[in-house]
Short mmCIF file of C-alpha atoms and ligand atoms in Angstrom, two decimals:
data_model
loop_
_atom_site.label_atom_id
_atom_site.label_comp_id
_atom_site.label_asym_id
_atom_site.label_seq_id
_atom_site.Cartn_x
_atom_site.Cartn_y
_atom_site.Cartn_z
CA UNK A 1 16.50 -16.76 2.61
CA UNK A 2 19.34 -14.74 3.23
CA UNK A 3 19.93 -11.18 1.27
CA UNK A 4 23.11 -10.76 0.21
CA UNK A 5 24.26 -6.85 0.33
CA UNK A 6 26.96 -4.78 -2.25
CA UNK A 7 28.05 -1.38 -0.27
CA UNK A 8 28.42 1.55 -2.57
CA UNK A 9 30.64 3.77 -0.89
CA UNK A 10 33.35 2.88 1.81
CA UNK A 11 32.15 5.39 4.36
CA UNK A 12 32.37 6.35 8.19
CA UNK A 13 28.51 5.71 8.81
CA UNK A 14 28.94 1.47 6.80
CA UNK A 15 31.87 0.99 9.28
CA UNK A 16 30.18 2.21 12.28
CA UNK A 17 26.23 1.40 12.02
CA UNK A 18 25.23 -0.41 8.74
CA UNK A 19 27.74 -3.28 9.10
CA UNK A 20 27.27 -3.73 12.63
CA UNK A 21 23.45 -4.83 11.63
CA UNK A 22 24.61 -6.97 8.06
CA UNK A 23 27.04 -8.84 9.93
CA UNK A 24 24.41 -9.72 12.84
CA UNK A 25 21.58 -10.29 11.58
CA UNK A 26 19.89 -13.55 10.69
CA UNK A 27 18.87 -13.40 7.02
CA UNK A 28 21.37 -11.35 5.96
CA UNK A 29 24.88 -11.12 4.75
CA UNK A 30 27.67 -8.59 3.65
CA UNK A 31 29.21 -9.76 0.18
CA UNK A 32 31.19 -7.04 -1.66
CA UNK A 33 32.19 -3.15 -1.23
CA UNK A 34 33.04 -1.22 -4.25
CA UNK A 35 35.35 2.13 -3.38
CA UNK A 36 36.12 4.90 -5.68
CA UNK A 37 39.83 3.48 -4.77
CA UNK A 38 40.65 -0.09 -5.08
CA UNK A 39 43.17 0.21 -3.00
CA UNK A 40 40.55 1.93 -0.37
CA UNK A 41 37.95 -1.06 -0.85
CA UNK A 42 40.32 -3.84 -0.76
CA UNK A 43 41.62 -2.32 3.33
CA UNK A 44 37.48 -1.61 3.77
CA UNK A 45 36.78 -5.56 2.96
CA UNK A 46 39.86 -6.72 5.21
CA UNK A 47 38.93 -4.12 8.06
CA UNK A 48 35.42 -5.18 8.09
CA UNK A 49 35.47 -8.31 7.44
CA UNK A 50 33.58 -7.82 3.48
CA UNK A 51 34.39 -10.95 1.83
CA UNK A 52 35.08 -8.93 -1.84
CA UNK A 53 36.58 -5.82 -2.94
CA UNK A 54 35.73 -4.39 -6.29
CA UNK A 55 37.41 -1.68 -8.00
CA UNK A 56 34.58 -0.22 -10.15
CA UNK A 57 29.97 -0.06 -9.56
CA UNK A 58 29.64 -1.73 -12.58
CA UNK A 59 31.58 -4.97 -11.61
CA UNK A 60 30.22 -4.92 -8.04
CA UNK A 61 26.58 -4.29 -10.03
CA UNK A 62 27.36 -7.43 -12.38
CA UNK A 63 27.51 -9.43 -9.00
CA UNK A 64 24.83 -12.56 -9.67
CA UNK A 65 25.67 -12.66 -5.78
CA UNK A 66 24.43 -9.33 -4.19
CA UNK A 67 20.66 -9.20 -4.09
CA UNK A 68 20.91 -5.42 -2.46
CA UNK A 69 23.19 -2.17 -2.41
CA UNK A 70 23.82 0.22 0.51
CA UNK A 71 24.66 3.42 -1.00
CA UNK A 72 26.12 5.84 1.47
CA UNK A 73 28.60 7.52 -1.14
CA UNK A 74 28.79 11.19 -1.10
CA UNK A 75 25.36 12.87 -1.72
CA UNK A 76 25.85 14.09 -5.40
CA UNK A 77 26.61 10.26 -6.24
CA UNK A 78 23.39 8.61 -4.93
CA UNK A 79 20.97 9.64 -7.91
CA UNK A 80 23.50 7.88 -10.65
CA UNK A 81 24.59 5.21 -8.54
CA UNK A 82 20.83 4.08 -7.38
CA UNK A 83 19.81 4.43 -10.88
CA UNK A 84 22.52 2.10 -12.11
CA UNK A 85 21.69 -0.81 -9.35
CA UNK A 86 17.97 -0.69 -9.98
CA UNK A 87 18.79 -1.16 -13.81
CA UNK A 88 20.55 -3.86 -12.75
CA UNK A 89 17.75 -5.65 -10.66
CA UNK A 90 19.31 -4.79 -7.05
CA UNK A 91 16.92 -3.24 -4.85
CA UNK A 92 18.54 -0.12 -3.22
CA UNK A 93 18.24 1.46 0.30
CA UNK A 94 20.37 4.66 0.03
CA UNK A 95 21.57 7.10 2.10
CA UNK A 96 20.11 10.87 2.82
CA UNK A 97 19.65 12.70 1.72
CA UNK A 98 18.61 11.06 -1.46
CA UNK A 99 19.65 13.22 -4.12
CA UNK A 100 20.76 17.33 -4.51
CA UNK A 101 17.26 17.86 -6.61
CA UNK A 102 13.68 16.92 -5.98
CA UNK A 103 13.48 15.56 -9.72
CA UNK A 104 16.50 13.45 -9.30
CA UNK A 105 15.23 12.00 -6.31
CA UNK A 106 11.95 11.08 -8.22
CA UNK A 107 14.04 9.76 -11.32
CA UNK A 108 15.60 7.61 -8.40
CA UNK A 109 11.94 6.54 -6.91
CA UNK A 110 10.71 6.14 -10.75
CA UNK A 111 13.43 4.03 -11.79
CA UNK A 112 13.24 1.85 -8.93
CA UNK A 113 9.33 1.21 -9.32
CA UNK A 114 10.20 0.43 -13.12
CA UNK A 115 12.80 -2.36 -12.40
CA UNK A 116 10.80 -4.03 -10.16
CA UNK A 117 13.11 -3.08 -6.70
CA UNK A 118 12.55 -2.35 -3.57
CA UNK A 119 13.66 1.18 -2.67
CA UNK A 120 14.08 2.68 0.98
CA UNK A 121 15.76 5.97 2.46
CA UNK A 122 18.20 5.71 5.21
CA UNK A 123 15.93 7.70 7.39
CA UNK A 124 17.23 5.62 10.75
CA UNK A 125 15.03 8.08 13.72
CA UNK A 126 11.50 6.09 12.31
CA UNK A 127 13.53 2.93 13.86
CA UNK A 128 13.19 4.28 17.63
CA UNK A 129 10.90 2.64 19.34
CA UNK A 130 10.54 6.09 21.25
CA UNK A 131 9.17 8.38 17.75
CA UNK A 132 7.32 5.14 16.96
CA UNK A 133 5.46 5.26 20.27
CA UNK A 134 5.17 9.15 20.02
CA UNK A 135 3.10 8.91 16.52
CA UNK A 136 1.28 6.81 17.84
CA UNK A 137 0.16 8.71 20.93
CA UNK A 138 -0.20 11.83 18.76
CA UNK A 139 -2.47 9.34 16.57
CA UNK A 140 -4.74 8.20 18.65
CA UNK A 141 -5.43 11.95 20.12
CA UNK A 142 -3.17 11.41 23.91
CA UNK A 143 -2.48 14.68 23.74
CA UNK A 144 -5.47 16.30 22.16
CA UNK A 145 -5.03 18.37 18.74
CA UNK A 146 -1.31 18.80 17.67
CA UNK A 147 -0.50 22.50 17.35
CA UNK A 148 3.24 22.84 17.47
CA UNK A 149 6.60 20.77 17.74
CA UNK A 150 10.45 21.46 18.21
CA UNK A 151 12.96 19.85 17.13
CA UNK A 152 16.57 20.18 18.95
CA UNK A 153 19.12 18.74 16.56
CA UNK A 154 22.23 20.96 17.32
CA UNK A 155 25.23 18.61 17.81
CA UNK A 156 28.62 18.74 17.65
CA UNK A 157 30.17 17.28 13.99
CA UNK A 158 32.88 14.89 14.95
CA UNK A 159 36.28 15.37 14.20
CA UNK A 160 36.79 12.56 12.04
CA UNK A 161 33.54 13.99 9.61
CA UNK A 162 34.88 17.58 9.82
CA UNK A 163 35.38 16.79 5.91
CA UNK A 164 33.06 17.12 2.63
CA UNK A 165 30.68 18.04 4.82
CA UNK A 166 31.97 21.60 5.60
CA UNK A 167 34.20 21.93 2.76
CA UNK A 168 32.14 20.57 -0.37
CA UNK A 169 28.53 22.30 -1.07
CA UNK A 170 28.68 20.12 -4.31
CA UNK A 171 28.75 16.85 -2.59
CA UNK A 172 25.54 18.10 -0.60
CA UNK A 173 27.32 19.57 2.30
CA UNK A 174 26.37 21.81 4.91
CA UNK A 175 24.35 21.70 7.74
CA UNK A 176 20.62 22.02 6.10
CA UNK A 177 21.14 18.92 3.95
CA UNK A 178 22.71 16.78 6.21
CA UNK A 179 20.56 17.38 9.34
CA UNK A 180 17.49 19.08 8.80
CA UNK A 181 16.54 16.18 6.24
CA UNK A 182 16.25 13.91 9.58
CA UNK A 183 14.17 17.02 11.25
CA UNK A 184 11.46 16.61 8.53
CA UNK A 185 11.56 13.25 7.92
CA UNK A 186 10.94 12.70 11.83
CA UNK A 187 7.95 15.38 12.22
CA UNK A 188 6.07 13.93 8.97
CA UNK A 189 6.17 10.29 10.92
CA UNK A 190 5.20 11.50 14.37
CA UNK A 191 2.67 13.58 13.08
CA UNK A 192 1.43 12.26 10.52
CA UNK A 193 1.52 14.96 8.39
CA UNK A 194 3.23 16.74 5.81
CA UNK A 195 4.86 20.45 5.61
CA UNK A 196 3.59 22.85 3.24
CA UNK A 197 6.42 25.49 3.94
CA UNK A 198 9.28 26.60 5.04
CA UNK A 199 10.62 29.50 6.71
CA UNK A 200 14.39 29.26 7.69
CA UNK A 201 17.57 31.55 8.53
CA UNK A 202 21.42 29.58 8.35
CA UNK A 203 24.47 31.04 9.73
CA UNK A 204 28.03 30.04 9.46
CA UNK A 205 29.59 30.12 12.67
CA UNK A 206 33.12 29.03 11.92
CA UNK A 207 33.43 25.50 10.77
CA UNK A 208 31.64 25.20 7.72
CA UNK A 209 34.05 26.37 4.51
CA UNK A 210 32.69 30.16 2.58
CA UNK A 211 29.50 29.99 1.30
CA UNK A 212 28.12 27.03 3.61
CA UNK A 213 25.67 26.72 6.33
CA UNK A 214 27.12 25.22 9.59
CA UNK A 215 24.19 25.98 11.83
CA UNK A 216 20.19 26.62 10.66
CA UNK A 217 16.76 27.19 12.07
CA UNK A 218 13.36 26.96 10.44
CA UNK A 219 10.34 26.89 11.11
CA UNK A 220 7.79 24.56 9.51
CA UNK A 221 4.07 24.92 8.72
CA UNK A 222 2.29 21.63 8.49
CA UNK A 223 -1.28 21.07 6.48
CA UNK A 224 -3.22 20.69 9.84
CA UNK A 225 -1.61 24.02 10.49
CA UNK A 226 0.75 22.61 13.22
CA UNK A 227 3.83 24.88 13.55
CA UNK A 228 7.01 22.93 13.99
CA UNK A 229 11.23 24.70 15.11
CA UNK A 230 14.29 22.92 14.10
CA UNK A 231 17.15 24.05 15.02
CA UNK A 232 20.32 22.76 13.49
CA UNK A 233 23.91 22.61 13.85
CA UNK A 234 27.13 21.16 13.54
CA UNK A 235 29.02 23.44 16.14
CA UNK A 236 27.05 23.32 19.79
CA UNK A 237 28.98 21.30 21.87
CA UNK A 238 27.19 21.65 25.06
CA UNK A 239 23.59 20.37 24.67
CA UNK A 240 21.40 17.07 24.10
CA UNK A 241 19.16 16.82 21.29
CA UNK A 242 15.47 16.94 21.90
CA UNK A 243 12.10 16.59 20.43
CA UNK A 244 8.41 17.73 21.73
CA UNK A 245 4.92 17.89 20.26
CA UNK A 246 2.70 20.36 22.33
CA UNK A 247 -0.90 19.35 21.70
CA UNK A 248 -4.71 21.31 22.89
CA UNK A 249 -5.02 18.70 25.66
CA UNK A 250 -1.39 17.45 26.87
CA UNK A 251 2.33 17.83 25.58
CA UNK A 252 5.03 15.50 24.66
CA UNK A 253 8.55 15.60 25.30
CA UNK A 254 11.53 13.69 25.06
CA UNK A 255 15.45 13.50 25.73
CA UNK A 256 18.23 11.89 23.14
CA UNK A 257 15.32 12.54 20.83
CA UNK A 258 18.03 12.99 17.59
CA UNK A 259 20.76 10.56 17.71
CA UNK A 260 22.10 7.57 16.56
CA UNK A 261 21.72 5.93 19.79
CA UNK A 262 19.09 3.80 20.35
CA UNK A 263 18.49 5.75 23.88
CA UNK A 264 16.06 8.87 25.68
CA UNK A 265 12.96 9.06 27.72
CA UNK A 266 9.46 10.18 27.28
CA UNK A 267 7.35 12.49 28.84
CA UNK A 268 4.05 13.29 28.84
CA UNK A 269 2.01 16.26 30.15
CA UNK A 270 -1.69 16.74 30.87
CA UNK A 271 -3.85 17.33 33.01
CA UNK A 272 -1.23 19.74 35.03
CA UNK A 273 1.50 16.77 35.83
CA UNK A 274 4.09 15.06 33.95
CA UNK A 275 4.63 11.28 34.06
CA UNK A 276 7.48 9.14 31.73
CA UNK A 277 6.08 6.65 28.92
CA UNK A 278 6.95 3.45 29.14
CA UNK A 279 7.78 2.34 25.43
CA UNK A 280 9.24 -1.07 25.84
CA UNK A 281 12.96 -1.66 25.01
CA UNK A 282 15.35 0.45 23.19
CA UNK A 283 16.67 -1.10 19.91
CA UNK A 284 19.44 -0.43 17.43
CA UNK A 285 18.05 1.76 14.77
CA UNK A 286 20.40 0.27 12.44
CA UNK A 287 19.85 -2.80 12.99
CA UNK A 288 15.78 -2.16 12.47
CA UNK A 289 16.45 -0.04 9.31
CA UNK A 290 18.24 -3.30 7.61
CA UNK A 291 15.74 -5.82 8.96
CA UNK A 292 13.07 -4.18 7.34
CA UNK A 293 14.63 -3.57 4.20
CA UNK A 294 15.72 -7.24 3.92
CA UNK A 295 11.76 -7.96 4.54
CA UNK A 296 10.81 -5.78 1.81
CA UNK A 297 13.59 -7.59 -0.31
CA UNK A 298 11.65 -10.75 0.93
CA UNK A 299 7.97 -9.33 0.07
CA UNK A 300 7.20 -8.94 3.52
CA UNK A 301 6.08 -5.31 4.03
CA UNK A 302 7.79 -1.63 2.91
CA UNK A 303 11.12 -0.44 4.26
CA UNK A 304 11.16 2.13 7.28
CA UNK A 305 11.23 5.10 5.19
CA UNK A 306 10.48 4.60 1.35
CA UNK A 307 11.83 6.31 -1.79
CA UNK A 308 8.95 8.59 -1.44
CA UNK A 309 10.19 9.69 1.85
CA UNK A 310 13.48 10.65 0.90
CA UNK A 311 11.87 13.02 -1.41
CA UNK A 312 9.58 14.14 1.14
CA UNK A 313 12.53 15.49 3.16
CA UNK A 314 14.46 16.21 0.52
CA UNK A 315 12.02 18.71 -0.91
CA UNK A 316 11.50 20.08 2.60
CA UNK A 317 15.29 20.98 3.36
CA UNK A 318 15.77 22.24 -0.39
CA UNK A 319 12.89 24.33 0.34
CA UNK A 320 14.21 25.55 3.84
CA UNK A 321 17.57 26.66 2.18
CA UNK A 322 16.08 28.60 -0.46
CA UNK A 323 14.60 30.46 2.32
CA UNK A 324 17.52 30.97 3.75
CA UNK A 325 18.93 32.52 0.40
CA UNK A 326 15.86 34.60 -0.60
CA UNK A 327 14.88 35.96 2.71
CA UNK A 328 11.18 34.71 1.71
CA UNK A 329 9.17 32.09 2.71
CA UNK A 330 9.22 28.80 1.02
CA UNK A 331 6.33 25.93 -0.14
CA UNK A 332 7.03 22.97 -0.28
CA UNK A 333 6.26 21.50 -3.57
CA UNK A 334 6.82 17.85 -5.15
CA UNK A 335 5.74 17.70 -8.94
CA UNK A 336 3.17 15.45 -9.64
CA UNK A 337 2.27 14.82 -5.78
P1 NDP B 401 32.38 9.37 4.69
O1 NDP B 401 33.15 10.63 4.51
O2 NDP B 401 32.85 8.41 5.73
O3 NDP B 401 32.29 8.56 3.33
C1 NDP B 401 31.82 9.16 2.14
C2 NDP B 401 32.78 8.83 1.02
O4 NDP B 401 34.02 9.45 1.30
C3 NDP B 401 33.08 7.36 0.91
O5 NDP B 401 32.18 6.72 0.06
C4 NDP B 401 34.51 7.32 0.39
O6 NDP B 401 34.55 7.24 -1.02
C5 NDP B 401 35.08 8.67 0.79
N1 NDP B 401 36.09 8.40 1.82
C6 NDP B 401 35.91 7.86 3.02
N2 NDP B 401 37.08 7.76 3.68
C7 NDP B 401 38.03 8.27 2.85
C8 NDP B 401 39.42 8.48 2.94
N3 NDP B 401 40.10 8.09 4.01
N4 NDP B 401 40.04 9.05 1.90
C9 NDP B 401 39.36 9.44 0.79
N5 NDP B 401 38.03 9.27 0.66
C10 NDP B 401 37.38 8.71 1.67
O7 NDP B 401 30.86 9.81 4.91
P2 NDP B 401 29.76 9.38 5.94
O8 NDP B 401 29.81 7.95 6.26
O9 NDP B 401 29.77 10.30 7.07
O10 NDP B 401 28.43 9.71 5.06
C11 NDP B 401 28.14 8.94 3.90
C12 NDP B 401 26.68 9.09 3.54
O11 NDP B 401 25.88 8.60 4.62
C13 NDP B 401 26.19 10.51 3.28
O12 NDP B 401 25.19 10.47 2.32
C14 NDP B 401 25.59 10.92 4.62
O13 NDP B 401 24.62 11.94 4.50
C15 NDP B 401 25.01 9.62 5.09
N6 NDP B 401 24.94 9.48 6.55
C16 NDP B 401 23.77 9.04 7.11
C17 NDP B 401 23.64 8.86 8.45
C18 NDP B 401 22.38 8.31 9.03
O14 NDP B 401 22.29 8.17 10.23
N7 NDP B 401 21.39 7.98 8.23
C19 NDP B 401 24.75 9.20 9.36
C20 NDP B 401 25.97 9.57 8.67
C21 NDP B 401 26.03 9.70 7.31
P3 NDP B 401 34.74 5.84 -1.73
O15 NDP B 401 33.55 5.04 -1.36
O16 NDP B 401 34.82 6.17 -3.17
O17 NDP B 401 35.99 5.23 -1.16
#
């Protein structure tokens, strides 16, 4: 059976990673993009190769031919856009972060669960097969009891996104939302835990617009009382990204820990020496993020990061910027969980 996928939103990250995976997988199929300009979908389709172009969500939602939407609009549109597909029976993997408020990404999850549609978060980093193999050495106790974890995450925002995302807090910009959502979402999988609050400071260091954060740190506290850094950024040109989990008994460590490359090496440490983990082959996060969501189209299994963890790091980086604001410490709170 193949799905057949509507993209909401004719954005950088469909060109460059989503389509990539529709057009090449097995199962799977690109049929229509909708743009907020018809004259903006209709050069999309052509460029990349999208069969239809529709000028407006509802026709593109009236589509007896799209099974599934890829919403990777601007942040403030996911909560009314994902609530329009699933009333229209398409099952929805969206874009983080999921919403600009915890109860509108739960309105999402809710209405979702009440049409009867799968519902995923386009959480890619749960796709490497390098965090996948670090939860599940921090699982099965490798490196004793987990106590703390950093996360390095300071890049260098592309020219060709130096838009919304430093010039429009309403459409969910700034630094917090955009990358620290990725931070949490990656330390609940590889630990297997979830943060209960949120201490965080944000600067603006030049390239983010008045008023917005263009580089952040925070620092976590999980419920096994495992202390986790991020550190954020969209204007440090001159580093790698990195990720490490330093346990009672041994630590782990790895390099390329944060991108959207399927690439970087493992280490671990114990005993007093350090020897690489062999995790089997690299592949395209991208391309794993769709395959599972067209399997949980298919009622075979959940996608890579559900609704519910959307709101999970939603609720973690709303929590880390309201530290940020009031100087205090944050909790992290989800009504009703
Ligand atoms: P883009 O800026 O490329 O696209 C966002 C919207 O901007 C589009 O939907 C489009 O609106 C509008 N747009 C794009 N190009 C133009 C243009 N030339 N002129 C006018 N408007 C334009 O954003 P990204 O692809 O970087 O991000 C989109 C979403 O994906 C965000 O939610 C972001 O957080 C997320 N993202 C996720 C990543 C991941 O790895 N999971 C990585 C990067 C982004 P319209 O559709 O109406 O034409």
């Amino acid at each position: 059976m193949t799905v057949r996928w509507g993209l909401i939103g004719a954005s950088d990250i469909a060109a460059t990673r989503m389509l990539p995976a529709f057009h090449g997988l097995d199962g799977c199929e690109p049929r229509a993009v909708v743009s907020s300009s018809f004259e903006r979908a209709q050069d999309y389709a052509q460029r990349n190769d999208i069969p239809v172009a529709y000028a407006g969500l509802d026709e593109l939602l009236a589509d007896p031919d799209i099974d599934a939407v890829y919403i990777s609009t601007t942040n403030e549109q996911h909560r009314d856009q994902t609530i329009a597909a699933a009333a229209a029976g398409k099952h929805v993997l969206c874009e983080k972060p999921l919403a600009l408020t915890v109860e509108d990404a739960l309105a999402m999850n809710r209405a979702c669960a009440e049409a009867g549609v799968a519902f995923g978060t386009n959480h890619h980093l749960r796709n490497s097969v390098m965090h996948r193999k670090i939860r599940d050495l921090v699982a099965s106790g490798a490196i004793g009891r987990p106590l703390a974890a950093r996360v390095f995450h300071a890049v260098y925002l592309p020219p060709r996104l130096q838009g919304w995302r430093i010039t429009r807090k309403g459409a969910g910009g700034g630094v917090v939302l955009d990358i620290n959502v990725h931070d949490a979402d990656t330390l609940r999988f590889d630990l297997t835990d979830d943060p209960v609050e949120v201490t965080a400071l944000t600067a603006n260091h030049g390239m983010a617009g008045d008023g917005m954060a263009d580089s952040a740190m925070a620092v976590l506290r999980f419920s096994s009382g495992l202390l986790a850094q991020t550190h954020d950024a969209f204007t440090v040109q001159h580093t790698r990204t990195g990720f490490e989990v330093h346990g009672e008994d041994g630590s782990l460590r790895c390099t390329e820990a944060m991108t959207q490359e399927p690439d970087g090496v493992l280490y671990l440490s114990a005993g007093g020496s350090e020897r690489e983990v062999d995790f089997g082959e690299h592949e395209d996060l991208y391309f794993r993020s769709v395959r599972l969501f067209n399997d949980a189209v298919l009622g075979r299994g959940e996608p890579a990061a559900t609704g519910m963890d959307g709101v999970w790091s939603l609720a973690t980086a709303l929590a880390a910027i309201e530290s940020a604001e009031s100087g205090r410490s944050i909790p992290v709170t989800i009504p009703g969980v």
